[in-house]
Structures are given as structure tokens and as C-alpha cells.
CSV table of C-alpha atoms and ligand atoms in Angstrom, one decimal:
chain,number,residue,atom,x,y,z
A,1,MET,CA,-3.5,9.5,13.2
A,2,PHE,CA,-4.0,6.1,12.8
A,3,SER,CA,-5.5,3.8,15.8
A,4,HIS,CA,-6.0,0.5,13.8
A,5,ALA,CA,-4.2,-1.7,11.1
A,6,LEU,CA,-5.7,-4.7,9.4
A,7,VAL,CA,-3.4,-7.2,8.1
A,8,ARG,CA,-3.5,-10.9,6.9
A,9,VAL,CA,-1.3,-13.7,7.6
A,10,PRO,CA,0.4,-14.9,4.5
A,11,CYS,CA,-0.8,-18.4,3.4
A,12,GLU,CA,1.7,-21.3,2.8
A,13,ASN,CA,1.4,-21.1,-0.9
A,14,PHE,CA,2.1,-17.2,-1.1
A,15,ALA,CA,5.1,-18.1,-3.8
A,16,SER,CA,2.3,-19.0,-6.4
A,17,GLY,CA,1.0,-15.3,-6.0
A,18,LEU,CA,1.7,-13.0,-9.0
A,19,THR,CA,5.3,-11.7,-9.4
A,20,THR,CA,7.8,-10.1,-11.7
A,21,SER,CA,10.7,-10.3,-9.6
A,22,SER,CA,11.6,-14.0,-10.2
A,23,ARG,CA,15.3,-13.0,-10.4
A,24,LEU,CA,15.2,-12.4,-6.8
A,25,GLY,CA,14.7,-16.0,-6.0
A,26,ALA,CA,12.1,-18.2,-4.6
A,27,PRO,CA,10.6,-17.0,-1.1
A,28,ASP,CA,10.6,-19.0,2.0
A,29,HIS,CA,7.4,-19.3,3.9
A,30,GLY,CA,9.0,-19.4,7.3
A,31,LEU,CA,11.0,-16.4,6.5
A,32,MET,CA,8.0,-14.6,5.6
A,33,LEU,CA,6.0,-15.2,8.4
A,34,ARG,CA,8.9,-14.2,10.7
A,35,GLN,CA,9.1,-11.1,8.6
A,36,HIS,CA,5.2,-10.5,8.9
A,37,ASP,CA,5.3,-11.0,12.7
A,38,ALA,CA,7.9,-8.1,12.9
A,39,TYR,CA,6.0,-6.0,10.7
A,40,VAL,CA,3.0,-6.5,13.1
A,41,GLU,CA,5.0,-5.8,16.0
A,42,ALA,CA,6.2,-2.6,14.7
A,43,LEU,CA,2.7,-1.5,14.0
A,44,ARG,CA,1.8,-2.5,17.6
A,45,GLY,CA,5.0,-0.7,18.8
A,46,LEU,CA,3.5,2.6,17.2
A,47,GLY,CA,0.2,2.3,19.6
A,48,LEU,CA,-2.0,0.6,16.8
A,49,THR,CA,-4.3,-2.1,17.4
A,50,VAL,CA,-3.8,-4.9,14.7
A,51,ILE,CA,-6.5,-6.8,13.5
A,52,THR,CA,-5.2,-9.9,12.0
A,53,LEU,CA,-7.3,-12.0,9.5
A,54,PRO,CA,-6.4,-15.7,8.8
A,55,PRO,CA,-4.5,-16.9,5.6
A,56,GLU,CA,-6.7,-17.3,2.5
A,57,ASP,CA,-5.5,-20.3,0.3
A,58,ALA,CA,-7.6,-19.6,-2.6
A,59,PHE,CA,-5.8,-16.2,-2.9
A,60,PRO,CA,-1.8,-16.4,-2.4
A,61,ASP,CA,-1.7,-12.6,-2.6
A,62,ALA,CA,-4.4,-12.1,-0.1
A,63,HIS,CA,-2.0,-10.8,2.5
A,64,PHE,CA,-1.4,-7.5,0.3
A,65,VAL,CA,-4.5,-6.2,1.8
A,66,GLU,CA,-4.0,-2.8,0.7
A,67,ASP,CA,-5.3,-3.6,-2.7
A,68,VAL,CA,-8.7,-4.4,-1.7
A,69,ALA,CA,-9.8,-1.4,0.1
A,70,VAL,CA,-9.3,2.3,0.6
A,71,VAL,CA,-10.3,3.5,4.2
A,72,THR,CA,-10.8,7.1,4.9
A,73,PRO,CA,-12.1,8.4,8.1
A,74,GLU,CA,-15.6,8.8,6.7
A,75,VAL,CA,-15.7,5.9,4.7
A,76,ALA,CA,-14.2,2.5,3.3
A,77,VAL,CA,-13.9,2.2,-0.3
A,78,ILE,CA,-13.7,-1.8,-1.3
A,79,THR,CA,-11.9,-1.8,-4.4
A,80,ASN,CA,-12.6,-4.2,-7.6
A,81,PRO,CA,-8.9,-5.6,-7.9
A,82,GLY,CA,-7.6,-5.3,-11.2
A,83,ALA,CA,-5.8,-8.8,-11.4
A,84,PRO,CA,-8.6,-11.6,-12.2
A,85,ALA,CA,-6.5,-13.6,-9.9
A,86,ARG,CA,-7.0,-11.5,-7.0
A,87,ASN,CA,-10.5,-10.5,-7.7
A,88,GLY,CA,-12.3,-12.0,-4.6
A,89,GLU,CA,-9.8,-10.9,-2.0
A,90,GLN,CA,-12.1,-8.3,-1.2
A,91,THR,CA,-15.2,-10.5,-0.2
A,92,SER,CA,-13.7,-11.4,3.1
A,93,VAL,CA,-12.3,-8.0,4.0
A,94,ALA,CA,-15.4,-6.1,3.4
A,95,PRO,CA,-17.4,-7.2,6.1
A,96,VAL,CA,-14.8,-6.5,8.7
A,97,LEU,CA,-14.0,-3.2,7.5
A,98,GLY,CA,-18.1,-2.7,7.8
A,99,ARG,CA,-17.6,-3.0,11.9
A,100,TYR,CA,-15.6,0.3,11.5
A,101,LYS,CA,-16.7,2.2,8.4
A,102,PRO,CA,-19.6,2.9,6.2
A,103,LEU,CA,-18.9,0.8,2.9
A,104,ALA,CA,-18.8,2.1,-0.8
A,105,ARG,CA,-17.5,0.0,-3.7
A,106,ILE,CA,-15.9,0.3,-6.9
A,107,GLU,CA,-17.9,-2.0,-9.3
A,108,SER,CA,-16.7,-3.1,-12.9
A,109,PRO,CA,-16.5,-1.9,-15.5
A,110,GLY,CA,-14.3,0.2,-12.9
A,111,PHE,CA,-11.4,-1.6,-11.6
A,112,MET,CA,-8.9,-0.4,-8.7
A,113,ASP,CA,-6.1,-1.7,-6.7
A,114,GLY,CA,-5.3,0.4,-3.4
A,115,GLY,CA,-1.8,0.2,-3.9
A,116,ASP,CA,-2.5,2.9,-6.7
A,117,VAL,CA,-4.0,5.2,-4.1
A,118,LEU,CA,-1.9,7.9,-2.0
A,119,LEU,CA,-3.5,10.4,0.2
A,120,VAL,CA,-1.7,13.4,1.1
A,121,ASP,CA,-3.9,15.6,3.4
A,122,ARG,CA,-7.2,15.8,1.7
A,123,ARG,CA,-5.7,15.1,-1.9
A,124,PHE,CA,-5.9,11.7,-3.4
A,125,PHE,CA,-3.3,10.6,-6.2
A,126,VAL,CA,-4.7,7.5,-8.1
A,127,GLY,CA,-2.4,5.8,-10.4
A,128,LEU,CA,-3.9,4.6,-13.8
A,129,SER,CA,-1.9,1.5,-14.0
A,130,GLU,CA,-2.3,-2.3,-15.3
A,131,ARG,CA,-4.5,-2.9,-12.3
A,132,THR,CA,-6.7,0.6,-11.9
A,133,ASN,CA,-8.5,2.1,-14.9
A,134,ALA,CA,-10.3,5.4,-15.6
A,135,GLU,CA,-13.9,4.2,-14.7
A,136,GLY,CA,-12.4,2.8,-11.4
A,137,VAL,CA,-11.1,6.3,-10.6
A,138,ARG,CA,-14.3,8.1,-11.8
A,139,GLN,CA,-16.1,5.9,-9.4
A,140,PHE,CA,-13.7,6.9,-6.6
A,141,ALA,CA,-13.6,10.5,-7.0
A,142,GLU,CA,-17.5,10.1,-6.9
A,143,ILE,CA,-17.4,8.3,-3.6
A,144,VAL,CA,-14.6,10.4,-1.6
A,145,GLY,CA,-15.5,13.7,-3.6
A,146,ALA,CA,-18.7,13.8,-1.4
A,147,HIS,CA,-16.6,13.9,1.8
A,148,GLY,CA,-14.5,16.7,0.4
A,149,TYR,CA,-11.5,15.0,-1.1
A,150,THR,CA,-9.9,16.1,-4.3
A,151,VAL,CA,-8.6,13.1,-6.8
A,152,ASP,CA,-5.7,13.7,-9.3
A,153,ALA,CA,-5.3,10.6,-11.6
A,154,VAL,CA,-1.9,9.8,-12.6
A,155,PRO,CA,-0.3,7.6,-15.2
A,156,VAL,CA,1.9,4.8,-14.1
A,157,GLU,CA,4.1,4.1,-17.0
A,158,LYS,CA,6.7,1.7,-15.2
A,159,GLY,CA,5.8,-0.5,-12.0
A,160,LEU,CA,3.2,-2.1,-10.7
A,161,HIS,CA,1.3,0.5,-8.7
A,162,PHE,CA,1.5,4.3,-8.2
A,163,LYS,CA,2.7,3.6,-4.7
A,164,SER,CA,5.8,1.5,-5.9
A,165,GLY,CA,7.1,5.0,-6.9
A,166,VAL,CA,5.8,7.7,-4.8
A,167,ASN,CA,5.0,7.7,-1.1
A,168,HIS,CA,4.1,10.6,1.7
A,169,VAL,CA,6.8,10.8,4.3
A,170,GLY,CA,5.1,13.8,6.2
A,171,GLY,CA,4.2,17.5,5.7
A,172,LYS,CA,4.6,18.3,2.0
A,173,THR,CA,7.4,16.1,1.4
A,174,LEU,CA,7.2,12.8,-1.0
A,175,LEU,CA,9.7,10.0,-1.2
A,176,VAL,CA,9.8,9.2,-5.1
A,177,THR,CA,11.7,7.1,-7.8
A,178,PRO,CA,13.3,9.4,-10.5
A,179,ASP,CA,10.6,7.7,-12.7
A,180,PHE,CA,7.9,9.9,-11.0
A,181,ALA,CA,10.0,13.1,-10.2
A,182,GLY,CA,9.0,14.9,-13.1
A,183,LEU,CA,5.5,14.7,-12.8
A,184,ASP,CA,3.6,18.1,-13.3
A,185,VAL,CA,1.0,16.9,-10.7
A,186,LEU,CA,3.8,16.6,-8.0
A,187,ALA,CA,4.8,20.4,-8.4
A,188,GLY,CA,4.3,22.1,-5.0
A,189,TYR,CA,5.7,19.1,-3.2
A,190,ASP,CA,9.1,18.4,-1.6
A,191,LEU,CA,10.6,15.5,-3.7
A,192,LEU,CA,13.2,13.3,-2.0
A,193,VAL,CA,14.4,11.0,-5.1
A,194,THR,CA,15.7,7.6,-4.2
A,195,PRO,CA,19.0,7.0,-5.4
A,196,GLN,CA,20.0,4.7,-8.3
A,197,GLY,CA,19.4,1.0,-7.3
A,198,GLU,CA,17.1,1.9,-4.3
A,199,GLU,CA,13.9,2.4,-6.2
A,200,TYR,CA,12.2,-0.3,-3.9
A,201,ALA,CA,12.6,1.9,-0.7
A,202,ALA,CA,10.1,4.3,-2.2
A,203,ASN,CA,7.6,2.1,-0.9
A,204,THR,CA,8.2,3.6,2.8
A,205,LEU,CA,5.1,4.0,5.3
A,206,LEU,CA,4.4,6.9,7.1
A,207,VAL,CA,2.5,6.0,10.3
A,208,ASN,CA,1.6,8.7,12.6
A,209,ASP,CA,4.9,10.1,13.7
A,210,ALA,CA,6.9,7.2,12.2
A,211,LEU,CA,8.4,5.9,9.0
A,212,ILE,CA,8.9,2.3,8.3
A,213,THR,CA,11.4,1.8,5.6
A,214,PRO,CA,13.1,-1.5,4.1
A,215,THR,CA,16.4,-2.3,5.3
A,216,GLY,CA,19.2,-2.4,2.9
A,217,PHE,CA,18.9,0.8,1.2
A,218,PRO,CA,21.4,3.5,3.2
A,219,GLY,CA,20.6,6.4,0.3
A,220,VAL,CA,16.9,6.3,1.2
A,221,ARG,CA,17.7,6.2,5.2
A,222,ALA,CA,19.9,9.0,4.6
A,223,LEU,CA,17.3,10.9,2.8
A,224,ILE,CA,14.4,10.4,5.4
A,225,ASP,CA,16.8,10.7,8.5
A,226,GLY,CA,16.7,14.2,7.7
A,227,LEU,CA,12.9,14.5,8.2
A,228,GLY,CA,12.7,14.5,12.1
A,229,LEU,CA,10.7,11.4,12.5
A,230,ARG,CA,11.4,8.1,14.0
A,231,VAL,CA,12.5,5.7,11.3
A,232,ILE,CA,12.3,1.8,12.0
A,233,GLU,CA,13.9,-0.4,9.5
A,234,LEU,CA,12.2,-3.9,8.6
A,235,ASP,CA,13.7,-6.6,6.3
A,236,MET,CA,11.3,-6.9,3.4
A,237,SER,CA,13.2,-9.6,1.3
A,238,GLU,CA,10.4,-12.0,0.8
A,239,THR,CA,7.9,-9.5,0.3
A,240,GLN,CA,10.1,-7.7,-2.5
A,241,LYS,CA,10.2,-11.3,-4.1
A,242,MET,CA,6.6,-11.1,-4.7
A,243,ASP,CA,6.4,-7.4,-5.9
A,244,GLY,CA,4.8,-6.2,-2.8
A,245,GLY,CA,6.1,-3.4,-0.3
A,246,LEU,CA,5.4,-2.1,3.3
A,247,THR,CA,2.4,-0.3,2.7
A,248,CYS,CA,0.8,-3.4,0.7
A,249,LEU,CA,0.6,-5.5,3.9
A,250,SER,CA,-1.8,-3.3,5.8
A,251,LEU,CA,-4.8,-1.1,5.6
A,252,ARG,CA,-4.4,1.7,8.3
A,253,PHE,CA,-7.0,3.8,9.9
B,301,CIR,C1,0.5,-8.6,-7.1
B,301,CIR,O1,1.3,-8.7,-8.1
B,301,CIR,O2,-0.8,-8.0,-7.0
B,301,CIR,C2,1.2,-8.7,-5.7
B,301,CIR,N1,2.0,-10.1,-6.0
B,301,CIR,C3,1.9,-7.7,-5.0
B,301,CIR,C4,0.8,-6.8,-4.6
B,301,CIR,C5,1.5,-5.6,-3.9
B,301,CIR,N2,0.6,-4.6,-3.5
B,301,CIR,C6,1.1,-3.4,-3.4
B,301,CIR,O3,2.0,-3.0,-4.0
B,301,CIR,N3,0.0,-2.6,-2.8
């Protein structure tokens, strides 16, 4: 069960962050703040204590806090973000997490974004992507292996991060895009496959006994409604324009 979430308020120039989704139009800061507030309220409504960090103007993607750390009950692993423009975001997050957990770090030449890291029970899946390399995974496996976790590295051929395409929605069930549905490493799980055009909603967030899913994806909503969990929908339009999703906006622990 999670008791805490760490978030960061999006800065005024968040629209100058990295994105490949310019076809969706330019994001609006006021609307982004309102959607971010709704996200924080949803987490509070689920009983979490939310730690809110101030905006960081030098790093327009810094509200995607998930990428700078992987937090387990035993240790918080501070990543070495793979995009040069984002490397440095971890500096202000590490001391905050250090109040709650012992810290470990991924160091160059290892790179890793938390968006590539999915934990299911005691098993980590880590995407090998444009942001996360084999050395990053090796260092991560050494750190979490000492606490009894296993690690499977999985190539990410399409999309930004592993969790852009695969997320845990409780029990042995994963919500996946068609691109990931055939992976051998996911055999043994029940896969819910996102319908055509609803791939974005694969980034659905499991928080204790609830699922937070983006508004506007009825096919995914129908799939997850069958799981017996409470489902909360949030409008994620402005986050999506910057290639982010529900998991990216917080660290849960
Ligand atoms: C980036 O490209 O790094 C940001 N604009 C989006 C990061 C989204 N993070 C995530 O999926 N964990």
C-alpha cells in the first residue's frame, strides 16, 4: 500500500519541455495547473499524503518526477536521466526522498528514466529505451537485487518509455498496447490489450485499490471496469501534449 506521493508543480515554461506530440497542439499552462491540481486531489482522495515540490524553471519537464527516481519500501534509487535536457532534475528530488528512504544512485555511463521501470510484486521490468541503457539496468539490478527483487530488461522499440505501453492494473493483470502484447517476458500475466487509437490510456495508474485512467478512452475504461477496482478518470490533455501520462506525474511510496 502506498502512503505518500511526491509531485512537482509544472513551471510556467513547461511547454518548452521535450515532446514528439506537437500534432496535439500547444499546451496551456493554466489548464495544466488545473489538471495537475485534480491529479493531486485524486491522490489525496485515495488517502495519500502528497509532498509538493515547487516549479523548477530551469527544467521544463521536471514535473514528470517519476523519471528521476524509483522508490521501493527498502531504498530510493535516484536515476541518471537519459535526456541531457532533463539530467539535473534529480538533484533537488534526492534530498527530499532521503528523508524517507536510504538512497542509491544510477551513475554514468549508466542511464535510466523511472518511466521505464515497472514493478509487479517483487519483479521489475525495465525498458531498454532511448533513455535507459544496459549499464543503467545492470546497476539497478545490483541495487534492488540486494533486496530480493528480480529484474527483466525489455527492449522498447516504440514509444518513449516502457510504461508508455505496459502497466500493472492489479493481481496478475497488465494493461498493454498491441506493440507489447506479444512479448515472451509477459507470458504468465493476463493481458488487457488497448483498442486501436486508445494506446495512450495504457498509462493507467494503480494506487492501492484504485485505478486512475485518462478521460476519453471508452474501450480501455470498459476493459478495466471488469477488474473490481474503483476507477477514477482524469483529463490528461495538457500532459499528453508533452508526451507524459498519469504515472509520470508522481512518485508513489
Ligand atoms: C520527456 O520527454 O521526457 C517528457 N516530455 C515526458 C516524460 C514523461 N515521463 C514518463 O512517461 N515517465
